CSV table of C-alpha atoms in Angstrom, one decimal:
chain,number,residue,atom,x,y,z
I,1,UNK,CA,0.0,0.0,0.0
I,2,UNK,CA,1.3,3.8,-0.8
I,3,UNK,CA,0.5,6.3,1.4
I,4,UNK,CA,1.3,9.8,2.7
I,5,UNK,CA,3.3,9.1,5.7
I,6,UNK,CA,2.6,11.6,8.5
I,7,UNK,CA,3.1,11.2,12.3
I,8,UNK,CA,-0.1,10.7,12.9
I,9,UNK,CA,-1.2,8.4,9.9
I,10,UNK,CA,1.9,6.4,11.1
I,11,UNK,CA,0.3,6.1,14.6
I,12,UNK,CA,-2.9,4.8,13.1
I,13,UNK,CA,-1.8,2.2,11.2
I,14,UNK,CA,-2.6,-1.3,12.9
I,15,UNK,CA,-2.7,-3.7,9.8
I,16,UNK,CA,0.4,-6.1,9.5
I,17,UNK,CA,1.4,-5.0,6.2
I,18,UNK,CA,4.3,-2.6,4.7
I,19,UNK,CA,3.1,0.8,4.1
I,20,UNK,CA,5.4,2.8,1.6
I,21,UNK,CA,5.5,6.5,1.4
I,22,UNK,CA,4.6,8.6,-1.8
I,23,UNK,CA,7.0,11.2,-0.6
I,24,UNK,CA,10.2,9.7,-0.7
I,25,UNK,CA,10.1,6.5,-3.1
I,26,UNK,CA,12.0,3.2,-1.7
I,27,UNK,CA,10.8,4.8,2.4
I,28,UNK,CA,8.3,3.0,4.3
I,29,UNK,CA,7.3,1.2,7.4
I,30,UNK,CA,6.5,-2.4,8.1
I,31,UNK,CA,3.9,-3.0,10.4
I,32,UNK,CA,3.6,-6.2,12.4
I,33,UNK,CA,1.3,-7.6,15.6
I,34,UNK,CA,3.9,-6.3,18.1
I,35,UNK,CA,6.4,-3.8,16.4
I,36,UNK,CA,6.3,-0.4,13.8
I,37,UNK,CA,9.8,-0.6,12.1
I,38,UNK,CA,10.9,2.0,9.3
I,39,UNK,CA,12.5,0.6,6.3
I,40,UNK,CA,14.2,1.8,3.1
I,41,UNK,CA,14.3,-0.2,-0.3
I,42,UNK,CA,17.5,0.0,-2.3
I,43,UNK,CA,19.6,-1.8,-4.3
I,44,UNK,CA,23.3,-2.7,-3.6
I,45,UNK,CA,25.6,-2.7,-6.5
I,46,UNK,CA,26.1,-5.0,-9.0
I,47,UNK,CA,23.0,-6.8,-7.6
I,48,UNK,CA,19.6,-6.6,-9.9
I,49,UNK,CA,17.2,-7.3,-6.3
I,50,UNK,CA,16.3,-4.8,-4.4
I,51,UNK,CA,17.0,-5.4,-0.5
I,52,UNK,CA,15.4,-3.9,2.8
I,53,UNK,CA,17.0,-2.1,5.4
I,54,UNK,CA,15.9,-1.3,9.0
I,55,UNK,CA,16.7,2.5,9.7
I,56,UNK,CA,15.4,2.0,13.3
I,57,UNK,CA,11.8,1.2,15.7
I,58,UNK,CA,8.8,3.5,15.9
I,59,UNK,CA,8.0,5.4,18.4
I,60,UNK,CA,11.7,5.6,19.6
I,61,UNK,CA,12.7,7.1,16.2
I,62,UNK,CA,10.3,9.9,14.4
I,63,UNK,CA,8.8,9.9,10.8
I,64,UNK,CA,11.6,13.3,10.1
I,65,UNK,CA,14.8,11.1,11.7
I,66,UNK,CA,13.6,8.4,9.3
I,67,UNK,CA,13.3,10.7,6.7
I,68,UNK,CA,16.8,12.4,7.2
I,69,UNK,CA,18.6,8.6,7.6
């Protein structure tokens, strides 16, 4: 799903899921039962897959630290 990510859309998501941001393409967060964890897609090179990498837990670390990382 693609969404505007804002603090307080991020704080109303409760669907398992990833959520990715329309703002800042390869950004999202992934949503599960007990944790909110920000993510960025990207590809390392040489490689043709893309990979996922954790930037850090929400609520510790805001949607604008996320952003900035």
């Amino acid at each position: 799903m693609r969404r505007k990510l804002t603090d307080l859309a991020v704080s109303r998501i409760k669907e398992p899921g990833i959520v990715w941001d329309v703002l800042l393409p390869g950004f999202g967060i992934r949503v599960t039962s007990r944790s909110k964890v920000w993510i960025i897609a990207t590809r390392r090179p040489g490689s043709r897959h893309p990979v996922r990498l954790r930037l850090g837990a929400y609520p510790s670390m805001g949607l604008l630290e996320a952003r900035d990382r």
